[in-house]
PDB file of N, CA, C and O and ligand atoms in Angstrom:
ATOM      1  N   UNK A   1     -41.708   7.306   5.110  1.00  0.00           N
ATOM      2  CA  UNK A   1     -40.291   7.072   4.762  1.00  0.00           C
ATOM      3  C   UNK A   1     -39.508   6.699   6.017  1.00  0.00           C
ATOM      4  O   UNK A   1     -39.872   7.382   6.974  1.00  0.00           O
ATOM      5  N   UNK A   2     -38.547   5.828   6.306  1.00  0.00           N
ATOM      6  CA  UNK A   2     -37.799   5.173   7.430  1.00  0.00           C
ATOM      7  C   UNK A   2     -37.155   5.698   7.112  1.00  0.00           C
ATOM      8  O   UNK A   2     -36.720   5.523   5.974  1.00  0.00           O
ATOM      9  N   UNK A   3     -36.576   6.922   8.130  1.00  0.00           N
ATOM     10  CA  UNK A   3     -35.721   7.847   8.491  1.00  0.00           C
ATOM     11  C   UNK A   3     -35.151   7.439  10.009  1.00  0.00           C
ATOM     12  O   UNK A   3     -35.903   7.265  10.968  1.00  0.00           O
ATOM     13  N   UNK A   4     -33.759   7.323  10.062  1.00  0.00           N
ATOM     14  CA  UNK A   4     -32.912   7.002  11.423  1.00  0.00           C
ATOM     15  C   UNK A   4     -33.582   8.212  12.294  1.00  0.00           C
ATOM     16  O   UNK A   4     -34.201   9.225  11.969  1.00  0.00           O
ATOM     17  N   UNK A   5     -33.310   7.831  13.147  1.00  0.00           N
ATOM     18  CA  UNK A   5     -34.185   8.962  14.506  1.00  0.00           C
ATOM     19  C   UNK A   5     -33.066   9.817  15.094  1.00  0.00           C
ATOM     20  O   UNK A   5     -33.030  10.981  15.494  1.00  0.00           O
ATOM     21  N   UNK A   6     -31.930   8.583  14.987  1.00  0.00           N
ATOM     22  CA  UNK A   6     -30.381   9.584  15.707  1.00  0.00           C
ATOM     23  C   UNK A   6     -29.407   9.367  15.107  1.00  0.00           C
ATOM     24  O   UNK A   6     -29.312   8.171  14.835  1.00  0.00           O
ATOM     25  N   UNK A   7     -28.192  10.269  14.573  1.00  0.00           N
ATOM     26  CA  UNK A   7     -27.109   9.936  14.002  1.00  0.00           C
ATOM     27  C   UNK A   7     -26.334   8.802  15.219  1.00  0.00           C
ATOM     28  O   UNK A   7     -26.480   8.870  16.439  1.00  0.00           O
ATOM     29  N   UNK A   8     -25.690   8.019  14.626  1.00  0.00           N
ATOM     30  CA  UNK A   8     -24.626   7.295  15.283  1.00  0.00           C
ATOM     31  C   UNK A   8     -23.555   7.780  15.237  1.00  0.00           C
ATOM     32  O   UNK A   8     -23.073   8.259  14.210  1.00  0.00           O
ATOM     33  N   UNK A   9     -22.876   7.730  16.583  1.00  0.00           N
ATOM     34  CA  UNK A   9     -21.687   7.972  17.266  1.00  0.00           C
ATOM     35  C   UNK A   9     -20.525   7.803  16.470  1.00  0.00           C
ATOM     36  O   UNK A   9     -20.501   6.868  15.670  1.00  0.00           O
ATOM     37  N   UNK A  10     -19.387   8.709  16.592  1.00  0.00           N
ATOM     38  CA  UNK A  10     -18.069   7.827  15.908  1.00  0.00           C
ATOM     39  C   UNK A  10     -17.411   6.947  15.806  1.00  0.00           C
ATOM     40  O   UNK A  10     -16.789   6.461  14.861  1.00  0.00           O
ATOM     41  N   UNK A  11     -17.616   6.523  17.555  1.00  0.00           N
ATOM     42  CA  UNK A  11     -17.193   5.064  18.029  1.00  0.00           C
ATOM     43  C   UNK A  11     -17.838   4.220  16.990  1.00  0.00           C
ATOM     44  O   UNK A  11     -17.087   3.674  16.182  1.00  0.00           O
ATOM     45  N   UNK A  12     -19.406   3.989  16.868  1.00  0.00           N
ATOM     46  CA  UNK A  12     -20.109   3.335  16.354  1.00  0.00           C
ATOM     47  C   UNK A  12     -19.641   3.366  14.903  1.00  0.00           C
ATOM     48  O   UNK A  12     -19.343   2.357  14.265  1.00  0.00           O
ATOM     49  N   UNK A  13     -19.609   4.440  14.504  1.00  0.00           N
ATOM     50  CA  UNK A  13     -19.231   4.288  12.701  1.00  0.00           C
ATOM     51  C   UNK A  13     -18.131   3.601  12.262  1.00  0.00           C
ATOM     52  O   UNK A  13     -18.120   2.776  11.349  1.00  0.00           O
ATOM     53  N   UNK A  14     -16.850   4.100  13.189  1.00  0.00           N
ATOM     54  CA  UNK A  14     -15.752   3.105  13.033  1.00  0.00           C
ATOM     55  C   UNK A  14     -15.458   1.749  13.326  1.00  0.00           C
ATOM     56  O   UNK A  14     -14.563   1.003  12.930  1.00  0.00           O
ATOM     57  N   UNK A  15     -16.575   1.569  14.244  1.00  0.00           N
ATOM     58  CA  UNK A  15     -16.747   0.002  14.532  1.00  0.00           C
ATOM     59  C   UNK A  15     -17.096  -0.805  13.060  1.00  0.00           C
ATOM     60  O   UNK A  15     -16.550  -1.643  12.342  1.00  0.00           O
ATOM     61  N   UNK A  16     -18.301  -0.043  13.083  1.00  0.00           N
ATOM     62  CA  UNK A  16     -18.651  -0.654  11.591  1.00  0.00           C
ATOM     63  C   UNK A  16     -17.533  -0.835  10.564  1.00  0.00           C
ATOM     64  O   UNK A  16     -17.073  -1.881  10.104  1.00  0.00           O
ATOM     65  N   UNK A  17     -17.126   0.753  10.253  1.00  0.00           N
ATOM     66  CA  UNK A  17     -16.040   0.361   9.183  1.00  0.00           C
ATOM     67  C   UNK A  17     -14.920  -0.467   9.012  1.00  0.00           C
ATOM     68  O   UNK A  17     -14.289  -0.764   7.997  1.00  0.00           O
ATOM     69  N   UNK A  18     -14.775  -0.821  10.312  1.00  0.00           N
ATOM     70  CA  UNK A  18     -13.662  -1.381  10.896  1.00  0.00           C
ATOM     71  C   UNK A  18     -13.420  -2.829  10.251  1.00  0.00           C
ATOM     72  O   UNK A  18     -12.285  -3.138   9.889  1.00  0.00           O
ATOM     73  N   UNK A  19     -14.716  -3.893  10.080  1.00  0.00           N
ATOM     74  CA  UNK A  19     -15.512  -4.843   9.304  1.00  0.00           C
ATOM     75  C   UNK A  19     -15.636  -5.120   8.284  1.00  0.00           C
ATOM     76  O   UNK A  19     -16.047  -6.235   7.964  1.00  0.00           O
ATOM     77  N   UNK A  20     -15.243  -3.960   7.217  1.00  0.00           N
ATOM     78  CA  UNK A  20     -15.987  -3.955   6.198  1.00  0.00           C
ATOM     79  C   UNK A  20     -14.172  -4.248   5.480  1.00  0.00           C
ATOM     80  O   UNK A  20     -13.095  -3.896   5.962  1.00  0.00           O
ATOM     81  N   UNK A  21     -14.391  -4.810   4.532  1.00  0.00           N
ATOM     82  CA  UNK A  21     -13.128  -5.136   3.537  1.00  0.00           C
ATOM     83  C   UNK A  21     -12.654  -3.763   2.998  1.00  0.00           C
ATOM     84  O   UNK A  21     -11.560  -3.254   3.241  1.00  0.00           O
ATOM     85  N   UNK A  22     -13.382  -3.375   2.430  1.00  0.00           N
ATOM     86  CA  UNK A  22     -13.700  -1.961   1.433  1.00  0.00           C
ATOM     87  C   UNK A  22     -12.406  -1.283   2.512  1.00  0.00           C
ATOM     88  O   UNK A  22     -11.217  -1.594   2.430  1.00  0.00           O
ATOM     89  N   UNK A  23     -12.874  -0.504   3.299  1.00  0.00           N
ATOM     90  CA  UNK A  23     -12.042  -0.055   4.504  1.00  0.00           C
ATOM     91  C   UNK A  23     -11.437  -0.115   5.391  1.00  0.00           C
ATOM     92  O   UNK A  23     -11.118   0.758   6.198  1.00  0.00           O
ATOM     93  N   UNK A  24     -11.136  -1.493   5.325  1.00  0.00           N
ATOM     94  CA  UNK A  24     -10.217  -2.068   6.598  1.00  0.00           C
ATOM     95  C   UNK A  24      -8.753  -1.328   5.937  1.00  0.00           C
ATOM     96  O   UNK A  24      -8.368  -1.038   4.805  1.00  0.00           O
ATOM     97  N   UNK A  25      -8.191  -1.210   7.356  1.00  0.00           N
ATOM     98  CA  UNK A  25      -6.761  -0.906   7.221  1.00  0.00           C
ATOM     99  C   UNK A  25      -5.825  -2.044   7.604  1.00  0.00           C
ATOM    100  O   UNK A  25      -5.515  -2.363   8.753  1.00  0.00           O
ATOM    101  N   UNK A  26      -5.460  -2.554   6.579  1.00  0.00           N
ATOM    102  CA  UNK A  26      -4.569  -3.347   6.635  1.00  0.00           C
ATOM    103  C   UNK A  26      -3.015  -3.306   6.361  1.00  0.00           C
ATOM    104  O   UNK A  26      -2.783  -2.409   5.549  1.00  0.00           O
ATOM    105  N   UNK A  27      -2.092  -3.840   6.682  1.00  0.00           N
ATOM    106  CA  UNK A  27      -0.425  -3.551   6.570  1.00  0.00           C
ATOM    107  C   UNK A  27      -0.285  -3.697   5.063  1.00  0.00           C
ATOM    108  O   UNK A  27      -1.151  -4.337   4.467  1.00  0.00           O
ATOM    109  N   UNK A  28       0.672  -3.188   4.434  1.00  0.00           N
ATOM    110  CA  UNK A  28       1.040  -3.173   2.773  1.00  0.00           C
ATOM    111  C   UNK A  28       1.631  -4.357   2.659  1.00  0.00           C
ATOM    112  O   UNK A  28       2.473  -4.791   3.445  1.00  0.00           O
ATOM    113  N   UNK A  29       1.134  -5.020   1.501  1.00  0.00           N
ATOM    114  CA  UNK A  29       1.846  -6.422   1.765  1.00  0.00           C
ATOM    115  C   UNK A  29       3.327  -5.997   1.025  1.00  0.00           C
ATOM    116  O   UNK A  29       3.421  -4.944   0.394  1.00  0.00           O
ATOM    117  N   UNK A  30       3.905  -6.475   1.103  1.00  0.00           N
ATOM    118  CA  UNK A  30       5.316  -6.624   1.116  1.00  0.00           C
ATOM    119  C   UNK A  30       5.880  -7.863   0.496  1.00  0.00           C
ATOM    120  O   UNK A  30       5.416  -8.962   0.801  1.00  0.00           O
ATOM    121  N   UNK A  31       7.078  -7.709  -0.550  1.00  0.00           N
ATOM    122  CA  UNK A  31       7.504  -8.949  -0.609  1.00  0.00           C
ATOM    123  C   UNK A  31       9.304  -8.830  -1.093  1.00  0.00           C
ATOM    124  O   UNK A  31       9.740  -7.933  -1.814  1.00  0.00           O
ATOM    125  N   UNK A  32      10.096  -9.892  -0.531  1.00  0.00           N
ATOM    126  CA  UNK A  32      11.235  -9.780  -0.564  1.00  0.00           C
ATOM    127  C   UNK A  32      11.969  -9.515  -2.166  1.00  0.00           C
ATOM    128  O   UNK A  32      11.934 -10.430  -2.989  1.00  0.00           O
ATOM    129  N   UNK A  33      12.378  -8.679  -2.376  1.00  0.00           N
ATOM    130  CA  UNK A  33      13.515  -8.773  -3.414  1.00  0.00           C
ATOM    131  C   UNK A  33      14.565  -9.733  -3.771  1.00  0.00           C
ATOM    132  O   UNK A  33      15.663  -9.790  -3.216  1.00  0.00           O
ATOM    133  N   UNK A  34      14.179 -10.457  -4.694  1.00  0.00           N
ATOM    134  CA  UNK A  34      15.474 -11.538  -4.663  1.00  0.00           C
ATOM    135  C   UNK A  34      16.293 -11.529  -5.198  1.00  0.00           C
ATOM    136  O   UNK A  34      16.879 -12.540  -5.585  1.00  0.00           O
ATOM    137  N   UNK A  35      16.707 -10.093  -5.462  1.00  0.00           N
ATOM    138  CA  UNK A  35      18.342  -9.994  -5.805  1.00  0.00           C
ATOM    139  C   UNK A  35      18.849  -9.761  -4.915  1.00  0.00           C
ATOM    140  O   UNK A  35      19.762 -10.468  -4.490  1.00  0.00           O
ATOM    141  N   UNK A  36      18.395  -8.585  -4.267  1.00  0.00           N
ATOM    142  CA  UNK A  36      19.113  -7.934  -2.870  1.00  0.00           C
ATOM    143  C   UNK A  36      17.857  -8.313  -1.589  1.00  0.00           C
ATOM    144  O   UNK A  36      18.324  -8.034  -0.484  1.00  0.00           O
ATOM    145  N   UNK A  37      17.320  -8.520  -1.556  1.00  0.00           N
ATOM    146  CA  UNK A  37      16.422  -9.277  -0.473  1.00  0.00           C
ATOM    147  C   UNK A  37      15.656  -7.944   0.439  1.00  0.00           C
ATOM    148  O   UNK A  37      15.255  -8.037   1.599  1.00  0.00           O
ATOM    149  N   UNK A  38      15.584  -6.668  -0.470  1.00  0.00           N
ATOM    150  CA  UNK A  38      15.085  -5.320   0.077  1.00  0.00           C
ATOM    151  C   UNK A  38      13.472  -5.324   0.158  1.00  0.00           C
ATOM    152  O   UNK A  38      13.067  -5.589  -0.973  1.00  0.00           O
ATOM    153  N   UNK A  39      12.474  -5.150   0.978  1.00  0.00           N
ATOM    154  CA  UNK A  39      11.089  -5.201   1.011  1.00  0.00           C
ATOM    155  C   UNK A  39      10.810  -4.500  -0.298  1.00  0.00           C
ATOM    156  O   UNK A  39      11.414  -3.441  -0.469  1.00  0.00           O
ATOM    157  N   UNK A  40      10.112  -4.855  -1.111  1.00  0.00           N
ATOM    158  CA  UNK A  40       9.341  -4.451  -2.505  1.00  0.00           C
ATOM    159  C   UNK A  40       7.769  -4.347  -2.735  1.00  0.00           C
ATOM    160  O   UNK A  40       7.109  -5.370  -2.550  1.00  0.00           O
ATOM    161  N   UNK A  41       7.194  -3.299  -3.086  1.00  0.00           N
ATOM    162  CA  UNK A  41       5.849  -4.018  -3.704  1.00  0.00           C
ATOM    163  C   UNK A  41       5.749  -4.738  -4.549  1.00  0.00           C
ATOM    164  O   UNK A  41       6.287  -4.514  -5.634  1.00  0.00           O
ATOM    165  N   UNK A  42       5.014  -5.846  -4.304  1.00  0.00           N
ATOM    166  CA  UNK A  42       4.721  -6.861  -5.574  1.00  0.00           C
ATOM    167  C   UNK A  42       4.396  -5.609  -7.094  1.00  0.00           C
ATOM    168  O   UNK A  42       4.210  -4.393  -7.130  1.00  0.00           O
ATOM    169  N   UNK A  43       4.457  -6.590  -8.066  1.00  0.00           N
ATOM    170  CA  UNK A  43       4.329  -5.970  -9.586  1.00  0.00           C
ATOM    171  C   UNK A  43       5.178  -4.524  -9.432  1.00  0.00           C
ATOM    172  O   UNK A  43       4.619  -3.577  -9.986  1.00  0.00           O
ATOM    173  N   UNK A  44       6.424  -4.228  -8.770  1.00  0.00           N
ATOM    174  CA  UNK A  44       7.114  -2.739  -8.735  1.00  0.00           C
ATOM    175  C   UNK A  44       8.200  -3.435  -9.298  1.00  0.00           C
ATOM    176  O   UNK A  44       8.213  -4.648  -9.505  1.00  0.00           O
ATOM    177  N   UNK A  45       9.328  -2.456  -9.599  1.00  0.00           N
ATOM    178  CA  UNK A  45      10.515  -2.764  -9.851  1.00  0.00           C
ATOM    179  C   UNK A  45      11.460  -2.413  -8.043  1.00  0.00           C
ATOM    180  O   UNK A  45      11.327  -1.589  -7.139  1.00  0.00           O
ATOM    181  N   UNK A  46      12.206  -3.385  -8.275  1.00  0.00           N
ATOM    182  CA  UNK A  46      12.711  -2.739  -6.603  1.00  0.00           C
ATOM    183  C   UNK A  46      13.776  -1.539  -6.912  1.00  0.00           C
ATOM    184  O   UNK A  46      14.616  -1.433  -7.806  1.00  0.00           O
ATOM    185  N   UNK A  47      13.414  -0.658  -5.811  1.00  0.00           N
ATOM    186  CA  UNK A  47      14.380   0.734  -5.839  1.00  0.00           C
ATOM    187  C   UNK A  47      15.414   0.258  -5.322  1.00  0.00           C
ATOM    188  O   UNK A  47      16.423   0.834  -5.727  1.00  0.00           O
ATOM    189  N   UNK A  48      15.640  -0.694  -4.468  1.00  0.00           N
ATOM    190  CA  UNK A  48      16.921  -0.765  -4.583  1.00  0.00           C
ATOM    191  C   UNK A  48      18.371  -1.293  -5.334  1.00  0.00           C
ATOM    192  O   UNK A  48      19.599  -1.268  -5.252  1.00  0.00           O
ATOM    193  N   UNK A  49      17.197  -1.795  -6.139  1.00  0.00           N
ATOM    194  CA  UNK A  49      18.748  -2.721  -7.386  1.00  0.00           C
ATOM    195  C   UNK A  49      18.044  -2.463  -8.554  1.00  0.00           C
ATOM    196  O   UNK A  49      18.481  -3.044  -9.547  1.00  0.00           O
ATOM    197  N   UNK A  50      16.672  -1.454  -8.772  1.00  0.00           N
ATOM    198  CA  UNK A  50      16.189  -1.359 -10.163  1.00  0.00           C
ATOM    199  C   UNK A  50      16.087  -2.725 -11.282  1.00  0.00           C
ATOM    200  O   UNK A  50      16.252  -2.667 -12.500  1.00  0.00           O
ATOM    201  N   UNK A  51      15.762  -3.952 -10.450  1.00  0.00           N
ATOM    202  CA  UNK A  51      15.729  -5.505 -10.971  1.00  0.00           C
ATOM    203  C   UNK A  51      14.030  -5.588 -10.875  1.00  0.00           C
ATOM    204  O   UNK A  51      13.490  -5.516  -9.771  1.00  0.00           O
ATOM    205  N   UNK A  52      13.489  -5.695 -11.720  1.00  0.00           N
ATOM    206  CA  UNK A  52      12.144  -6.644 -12.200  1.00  0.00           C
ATOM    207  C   UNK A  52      12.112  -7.603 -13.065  1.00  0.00           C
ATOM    208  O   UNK A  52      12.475  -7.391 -14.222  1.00  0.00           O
ATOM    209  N   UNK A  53      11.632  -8.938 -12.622  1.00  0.00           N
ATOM    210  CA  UNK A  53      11.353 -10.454 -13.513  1.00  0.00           C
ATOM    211  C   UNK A  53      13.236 -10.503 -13.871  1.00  0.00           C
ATOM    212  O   UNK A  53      13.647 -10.388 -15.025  1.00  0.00           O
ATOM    213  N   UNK A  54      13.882 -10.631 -13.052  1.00  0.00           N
ATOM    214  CA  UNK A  54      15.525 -11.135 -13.013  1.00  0.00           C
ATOM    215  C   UNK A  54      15.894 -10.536 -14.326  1.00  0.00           C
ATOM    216  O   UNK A  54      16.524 -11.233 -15.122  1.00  0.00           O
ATOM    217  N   UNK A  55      15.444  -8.858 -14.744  1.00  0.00           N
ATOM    218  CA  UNK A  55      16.333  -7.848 -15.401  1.00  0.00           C
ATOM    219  C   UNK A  55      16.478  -7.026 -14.560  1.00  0.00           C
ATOM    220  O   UNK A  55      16.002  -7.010 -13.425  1.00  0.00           O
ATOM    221  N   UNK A  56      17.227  -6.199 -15.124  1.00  0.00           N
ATOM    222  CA  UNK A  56      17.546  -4.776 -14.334  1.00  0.00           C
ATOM    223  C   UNK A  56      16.911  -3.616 -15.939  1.00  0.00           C
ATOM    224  O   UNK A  56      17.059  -3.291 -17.117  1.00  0.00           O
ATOM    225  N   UNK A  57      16.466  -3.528 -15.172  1.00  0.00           N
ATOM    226  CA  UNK A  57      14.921  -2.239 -15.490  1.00  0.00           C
ATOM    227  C   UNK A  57      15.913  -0.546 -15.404  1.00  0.00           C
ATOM    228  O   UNK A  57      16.527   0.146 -16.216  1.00  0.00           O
ATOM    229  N   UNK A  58      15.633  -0.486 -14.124  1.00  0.00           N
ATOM    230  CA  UNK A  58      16.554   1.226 -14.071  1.00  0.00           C
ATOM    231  C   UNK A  58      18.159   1.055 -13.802  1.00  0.00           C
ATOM    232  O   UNK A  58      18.723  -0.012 -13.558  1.00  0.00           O
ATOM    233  N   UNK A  59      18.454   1.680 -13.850  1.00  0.00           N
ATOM    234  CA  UNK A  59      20.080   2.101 -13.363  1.00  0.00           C
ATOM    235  C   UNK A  59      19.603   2.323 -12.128  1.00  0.00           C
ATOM    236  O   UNK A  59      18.580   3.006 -12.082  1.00  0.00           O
ATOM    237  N   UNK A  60      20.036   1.956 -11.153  1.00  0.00           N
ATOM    238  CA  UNK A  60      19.593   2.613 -10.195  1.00  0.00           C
ATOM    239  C   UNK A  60      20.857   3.520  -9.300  1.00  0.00           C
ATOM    240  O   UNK A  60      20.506   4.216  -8.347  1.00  0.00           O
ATOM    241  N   UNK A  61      22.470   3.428  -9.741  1.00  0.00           N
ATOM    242  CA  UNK A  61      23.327   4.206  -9.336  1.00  0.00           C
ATOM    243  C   UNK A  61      23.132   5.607 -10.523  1.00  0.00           C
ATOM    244  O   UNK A  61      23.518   6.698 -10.102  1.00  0.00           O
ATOM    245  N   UNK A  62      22.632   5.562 -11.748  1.00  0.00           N
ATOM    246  CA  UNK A  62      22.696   6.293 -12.510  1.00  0.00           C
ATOM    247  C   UNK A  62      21.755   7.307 -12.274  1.00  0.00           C
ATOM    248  O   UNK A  62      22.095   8.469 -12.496  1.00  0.00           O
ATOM    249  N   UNK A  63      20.633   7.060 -11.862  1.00  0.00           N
ATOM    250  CA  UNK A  63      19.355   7.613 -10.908  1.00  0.00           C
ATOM    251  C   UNK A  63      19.712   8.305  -9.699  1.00  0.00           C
ATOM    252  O   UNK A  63      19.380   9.471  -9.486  1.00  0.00           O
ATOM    253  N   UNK A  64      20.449   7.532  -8.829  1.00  0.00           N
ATOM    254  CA  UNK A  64      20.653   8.241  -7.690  1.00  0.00           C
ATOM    255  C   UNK A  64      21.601   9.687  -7.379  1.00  0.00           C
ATOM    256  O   UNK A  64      21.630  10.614  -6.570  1.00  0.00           O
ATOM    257  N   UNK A  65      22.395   9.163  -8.689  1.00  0.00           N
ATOM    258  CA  UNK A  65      23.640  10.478  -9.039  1.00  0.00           C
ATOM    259  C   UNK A  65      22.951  11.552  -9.614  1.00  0.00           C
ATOM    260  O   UNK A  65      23.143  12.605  -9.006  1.00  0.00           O
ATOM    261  N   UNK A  66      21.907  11.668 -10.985  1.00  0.00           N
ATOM    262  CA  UNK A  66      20.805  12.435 -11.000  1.00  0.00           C
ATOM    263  C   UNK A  66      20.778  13.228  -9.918  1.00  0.00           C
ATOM    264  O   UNK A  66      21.184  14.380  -9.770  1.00  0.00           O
ATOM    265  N   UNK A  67      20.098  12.263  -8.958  1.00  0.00           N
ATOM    266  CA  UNK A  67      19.429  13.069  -8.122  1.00  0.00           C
ATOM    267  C   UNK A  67      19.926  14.180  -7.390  1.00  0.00           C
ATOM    268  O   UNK A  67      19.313  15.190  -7.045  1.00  0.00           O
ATOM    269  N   UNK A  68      21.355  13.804  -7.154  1.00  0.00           N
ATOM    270  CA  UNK A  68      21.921  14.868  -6.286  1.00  0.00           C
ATOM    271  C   UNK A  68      22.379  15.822  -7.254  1.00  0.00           C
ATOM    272  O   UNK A  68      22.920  16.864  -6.885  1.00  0.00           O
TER     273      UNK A  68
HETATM  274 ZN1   ZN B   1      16.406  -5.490  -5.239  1.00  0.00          ZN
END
C-alpha cells in the first residue's frame, strides 16, 4: 500500500490550498445598488433602500424603527 512517509508542513498544505478554486479566498463580489448606489450582494435585496429588480421589497425605515 503507498503510504506518504512524512506528513507535510503547513506552509506546504496552504500552498496547495491556496490553488485550488474549492478554497481559494477570494474578495465578496460586490455590486452597486442602483437606487442608492450602496455595495449589495448580487441576487439580495439592498439593506439600504430595501429595492430589488426596481421594487421596494422591505420598508426599510419601518424595519429600522422596529429595531430600536
Ligand atoms: Zn439601495
Amino acid at each position: 500500500m503507498p503510504n506518504p512517509k512524512q506528513r507535510h508542513n503547513k506552509s506546504r498544505r496552504n500552498r496547495r490550498r491556496s490553488g485550488q478554486i474549492k478554497n481559494k479566498i477570494t474578495p465578496k463580489k460586490l455590486q452597486k445598488c442602483p437606487k442608492c448606489g450602496a455595495f449589495v450582494l448580487p441576487h439580495r435585496v439592498c439593506p439600504e433602500c430595501g429595492y430589488y429588480k426596481g421594487r421596494e421589497m422591505v420598508n426599510v425605515l419601518k424595519v429600522k424603527k422596529n429595531k430600536k
